[in-house]
Amino acid sequence: MSVRRISTGSPFEAQIGYSRAVVTDGWVFVAGTTGYDYTDMTMPDDIADQCRNAIGTIAQALRDAGSDLDHVVRVNYVVTDADEWPRCWPIVSEAFAKARPAAMMIVAGLQNSEMKVEIEVTARLPQ
């Protein structure tokens, strides 16, 4: 079985010991992704902006893997405040309009206090 690992260059990947995405057996597993802008390691205050950044990072990891958002079959959302989650709906609805993956949202604390949303996806490689 071949395994390919994809990195975004986030310092967290090396510090914590994970890959942004792992490609194996026709699947792409994208790690929980928060709203950092990895070009300058800034985190916006707004949950919607964090959500956009996370989706952008995930989309790039999927492209690097040979897939895209349209091939996502499962998505897990973690938010720190359920009352803010509806602000992300238009963003995720647009991102997954074609794929319409199975999804869930949970409320939990995240690694750093500025993090408001974390998104994890599983996708297929196009046939």
PDB file of C-alpha atoms in Angstrom:
ATOM      1  CA  MET A   1       0.000   0.000   0.000  1.00  0.00           C
ATOM      2  CA  SER A   2       1.458   3.355  -0.972  1.00  0.00           C
ATOM      3  CA  VAL A   3       1.003   6.399   1.251  1.00  0.00           C
ATOM      4  CA  ARG A   4       1.662   9.986   0.224  1.00  0.00           C
ATOM      5  CA  ARG A   5       1.791  12.763   2.789  1.00  0.00           C
ATOM      6  CA  ILE A   6       0.979  16.397   2.007  1.00  0.00           C
ATOM      7  CA  SER A   7       2.118  19.392   4.042  1.00  0.00           C
ATOM      8  CA  THR A   8       0.991  23.005   3.960  1.00  0.00           C
ATOM      9  CA  GLY A   9       4.151  24.140   5.704  1.00  0.00           C
ATOM     10  CA  SER A  10       2.250  24.933   8.886  1.00  0.00           C
ATOM     11  CA  PRO A  11       4.630  24.870  11.841  1.00  0.00           C
ATOM     12  CA  PHE A  12       2.009  22.864  13.747  1.00  0.00           C
ATOM     13  CA  GLU A  13       2.480  19.916  11.391  1.00  0.00           C
ATOM     14  CA  ALA A  14       6.124  19.501  12.384  1.00  0.00           C
ATOM     15  CA  GLN A  15       5.650  20.464  16.043  1.00  0.00           C
ATOM     16  CA  ILE A  16       2.742  18.108  16.662  1.00  0.00           C
ATOM     17  CA  GLY A  17       3.712  15.399  14.159  1.00  0.00           C
ATOM     18  CA  TYR A  18       0.983  15.141  11.551  1.00  0.00           C
ATOM     19  CA  SER A  19       0.389  15.697   7.843  1.00  0.00           C
ATOM     20  CA  ARG A  20      -2.193  18.104   6.436  1.00  0.00           C
ATOM     21  CA  ALA A  21      -3.375  15.268   4.234  1.00  0.00           C
ATOM     22  CA  VAL A  22      -2.622  11.615   3.651  1.00  0.00           C
ATOM     23  CA  VAL A  23      -3.381   9.931   0.334  1.00  0.00           C
ATOM     24  CA  THR A  24      -3.768   6.166   0.262  1.00  0.00           C
ATOM     25  CA  ASP A  25      -5.810   3.550  -1.544  1.00  0.00           C
ATOM     26  CA  GLY A  26      -7.889   6.086  -3.512  1.00  0.00           C
ATOM     27  CA  TRP A  27      -8.729   8.136  -0.423  1.00  0.00           C
ATOM     28  CA  VAL A  28      -7.594  11.557   0.786  1.00  0.00           C
ATOM     29  CA  PHE A  29      -7.766  12.214   4.522  1.00  0.00           C
ATOM     30  CA  VAL A  30      -7.367  15.891   5.399  1.00  0.00           C
ATOM     31  CA  ALA A  31      -6.509  16.680   9.004  1.00  0.00           C
ATOM     32  CA  GLY A  32      -8.505  19.042  11.147  1.00  0.00           C
ATOM     33  CA  THR A  33      -7.774  22.465   9.687  1.00  0.00           C
ATOM     34  CA  THR A  34      -8.251  25.769  11.465  1.00  0.00           C
ATOM     35  CA  GLY A  35      -8.516  29.295  10.115  1.00  0.00           C
ATOM     36  CA  TYR A  36      -4.875  30.343  10.054  1.00  0.00           C
ATOM     37  CA  ASP A  37      -3.545  32.164   7.046  1.00  0.00           C
ATOM     38  CA  TYR A  38      -0.369  30.127   6.695  1.00  0.00           C
ATOM     39  CA  THR A  39       1.379  32.741   4.554  1.00  0.00           C
ATOM     40  CA  ASP A  40       1.796  34.982   7.615  1.00  0.00           C
ATOM     41  CA  MET A  41       0.510  32.770  10.476  1.00  0.00           C
ATOM     42  CA  THR A  42      -2.315  35.141  11.348  1.00  0.00           C
ATOM     43  CA  MET A  43      -5.713  34.130  12.641  1.00  0.00           C
ATOM     44  CA  PRO A  44      -8.677  36.367  11.840  1.00  0.00           C
ATOM     45  CA  ASP A  45     -11.039  37.181  14.714  1.00  0.00           C
ATOM     46  CA  ASP A  46     -14.219  36.411  12.769  1.00  0.00           C
ATOM     47  CA  ILE A  47     -15.469  32.797  12.565  1.00  0.00           C
ATOM     48  CA  ALA A  48     -16.589  33.309   8.950  1.00  0.00           C
ATOM     49  CA  ASP A  49     -13.109  34.467   7.937  1.00  0.00           C
ATOM     50  CA  GLN A  50     -11.592  31.525   9.808  1.00  0.00           C
ATOM     51  CA  CYS A  51     -13.973  29.181   8.005  1.00  0.00           C
ATOM     52  CA  ARG A  52     -13.006  30.642   4.596  1.00  0.00           C
ATOM     53  CA  ASN A  53      -9.306  30.217   5.401  1.00  0.00           C
ATOM     54  CA  ALA A  54      -9.818  26.622   6.561  1.00  0.00           C
ATOM     55  CA  ILE A  55     -11.783  25.729   3.423  1.00  0.00           C
ATOM     56  CA  GLY A  56      -9.075  27.352   1.283  1.00  0.00           C
ATOM     57  CA  THR A  57      -6.340  25.348   3.009  1.00  0.00           C
ATOM     58  CA  ILE A  58      -8.358  22.147   2.630  1.00  0.00           C
ATOM     59  CA  ALA A  59      -9.055  22.885  -1.046  1.00  0.00           C
ATOM     60  CA  GLN A  60      -5.331  23.362  -1.708  1.00  0.00           C
ATOM     61  CA  ALA A  61      -4.423  20.144   0.121  1.00  0.00           C
ATOM     62  CA  LEU A  62      -7.018  18.282  -1.947  1.00  0.00           C
ATOM     63  CA  ARG A  63      -5.647  19.775  -5.185  1.00  0.00           C
ATOM     64  CA  ASP A  64      -2.119  18.747  -4.134  1.00  0.00           C
ATOM     65  CA  ALA A  65      -3.494  15.242  -3.599  1.00  0.00           C
ATOM     66  CA  GLY A  66      -5.159  15.133  -7.037  1.00  0.00           C
ATOM     67  CA  SER A  67      -8.703  15.669  -5.778  1.00  0.00           C
ATOM     68  CA  ASP A  68     -10.938  18.638  -4.943  1.00  0.00           C
ATOM     69  CA  LEU A  69     -13.851  19.779  -2.800  1.00  0.00           C
ATOM     70  CA  ASP A  70     -16.307  18.140  -5.204  1.00  0.00           C
ATOM     71  CA  HIS A  71     -14.955  14.719  -4.195  1.00  0.00           C
ATOM     72  CA  VAL A  72     -15.399  15.150  -0.430  1.00  0.00           C
ATOM     73  CA  VAL A  73     -17.572  12.384   1.040  1.00  0.00           C
ATOM     74  CA  ARG A  74     -17.334  13.230   4.742  1.00  0.00           C
ATOM     75  CA  VAL A  75     -16.812  16.475   6.660  1.00  0.00           C
ATOM     76  CA  ASN A  76     -16.544  17.086  10.393  1.00  0.00           C
ATOM     77  CA  TYR A  77     -16.930  20.575  11.799  1.00  0.00           C
ATOM     78  CA  VAL A  78     -15.823  21.566  15.294  1.00  0.00           C
ATOM     79  CA  VAL A  79     -16.828  24.982  16.580  1.00  0.00           C
ATOM     80  CA  THR A  80     -16.250  26.587  19.953  1.00  0.00           C
ATOM     81  CA  ASP A  81     -19.616  28.383  20.019  1.00  0.00           C
ATOM     82  CA  ALA A  82     -22.727  26.846  18.452  1.00  0.00           C
ATOM     83  CA  ASP A  83     -24.334  30.290  18.194  1.00  0.00           C
ATOM     84  CA  GLU A  84     -21.620  31.364  15.729  1.00  0.00           C
ATOM     85  CA  TRP A  85     -21.893  28.256  13.528  1.00  0.00           C
ATOM     86  CA  PRO A  86     -24.711  29.643  11.297  1.00  0.00           C
ATOM     87  CA  ARG A  87     -22.289  32.343  10.092  1.00  0.00           C
ATOM     88  CA  CYS A  88     -20.320  29.528   8.404  1.00  0.00           C
ATOM     89  CA  TRP A  89     -23.320  27.961   6.652  1.00  0.00           C
ATOM     90  CA  PRO A  90     -23.121  30.051   3.450  1.00  0.00           C
ATOM     91  CA  ILE A  91     -19.393  29.327   3.163  1.00  0.00           C
ATOM     92  CA  VAL A  92     -19.615  25.562   3.610  1.00  0.00           C
ATOM     93  CA  SER A  93     -22.798  25.366   1.563  1.00  0.00           C
ATOM     94  CA  GLU A  94     -20.994  26.951  -1.373  1.00  0.00           C
ATOM     95  CA  ALA A  95     -17.820  24.886  -0.897  1.00  0.00           C
ATOM     96  CA  PHE A  96     -19.693  21.582  -0.787  1.00  0.00           C
ATOM     97  CA  ALA A  97     -22.618  22.414  -3.095  1.00  0.00           C
ATOM     98  CA  LYS A  98     -21.735  19.646  -5.546  1.00  0.00           C
ATOM     99  CA  ALA A  99     -20.312  17.030  -3.170  1.00  0.00           C
ATOM    100  CA  ARG A 100     -23.005  17.307  -0.478  1.00  0.00           C
ATOM    101  CA  PRO A 101     -20.945  15.101   1.865  1.00  0.00           C
ATOM    102  CA  ALA A 102     -22.132  13.374   4.998  1.00  0.00           C
ATOM    103  CA  ALA A 103     -21.411  15.854   7.780  1.00  0.00           C
ATOM    104  CA  MET A 104     -21.510  16.540  11.477  1.00  0.00           C
ATOM    105  CA  MET A 105     -20.840  19.511  13.749  1.00  0.00           C
ATOM    106  CA  ILE A 106     -19.751  19.352  17.353  1.00  0.00           C
ATOM    107  CA  VAL A 107     -18.997  22.020  19.922  1.00  0.00           C
ATOM    108  CA  ALA A 108     -15.673  21.671  21.732  1.00  0.00           C
ATOM    109  CA  GLY A 109     -12.658  23.598  22.898  1.00  0.00           C
ATOM    110  CA  LEU A 110      -9.856  23.859  20.350  1.00  0.00           C
ATOM    111  CA  GLN A 111      -6.083  23.938  20.782  1.00  0.00           C
ATOM    112  CA  ASN A 112      -5.729  27.739  20.988  1.00  0.00           C
ATOM    113  CA  SER A 113      -8.244  30.212  22.320  1.00  0.00           C
ATOM    114  CA  GLU A 114      -8.319  32.255  19.083  1.00  0.00           C
ATOM    115  CA  MET A 115      -9.471  29.211  17.093  1.00  0.00           C
ATOM    116  CA  LYS A 116     -13.238  29.216  16.513  1.00  0.00           C
ATOM    117  CA  VAL A 117     -13.666  26.503  13.866  1.00  0.00           C
ATOM    118  CA  GLU A 118     -11.798  23.391  12.768  1.00  0.00           C
ATOM    119  CA  ILE A 119     -12.742  21.336   9.709  1.00  0.00           C
ATOM    120  CA  GLU A 120     -11.697  17.806   8.741  1.00  0.00           C
ATOM    121  CA  VAL A 121     -12.601  16.079   5.472  1.00  0.00           C
ATOM    122  CA  THR A 122     -12.338  12.733   3.742  1.00  0.00           C
ATOM    123  CA  ALA A 123     -12.363  12.697  -0.063  1.00  0.00           C
ATOM    124  CA  ARG A 124     -11.964  10.249  -2.917  1.00  0.00           C
ATOM    125  CA  LEU A 125      -9.486  10.567  -5.734  1.00  0.00           C
ATOM    126  CA  PRO A 126     -11.341  11.046  -9.036  1.00  0.00           C
ATOM    127  CA  GLN A 127     -11.679   7.847 -11.025  1.00  0.00           C
TER     128      GLN A 127
END
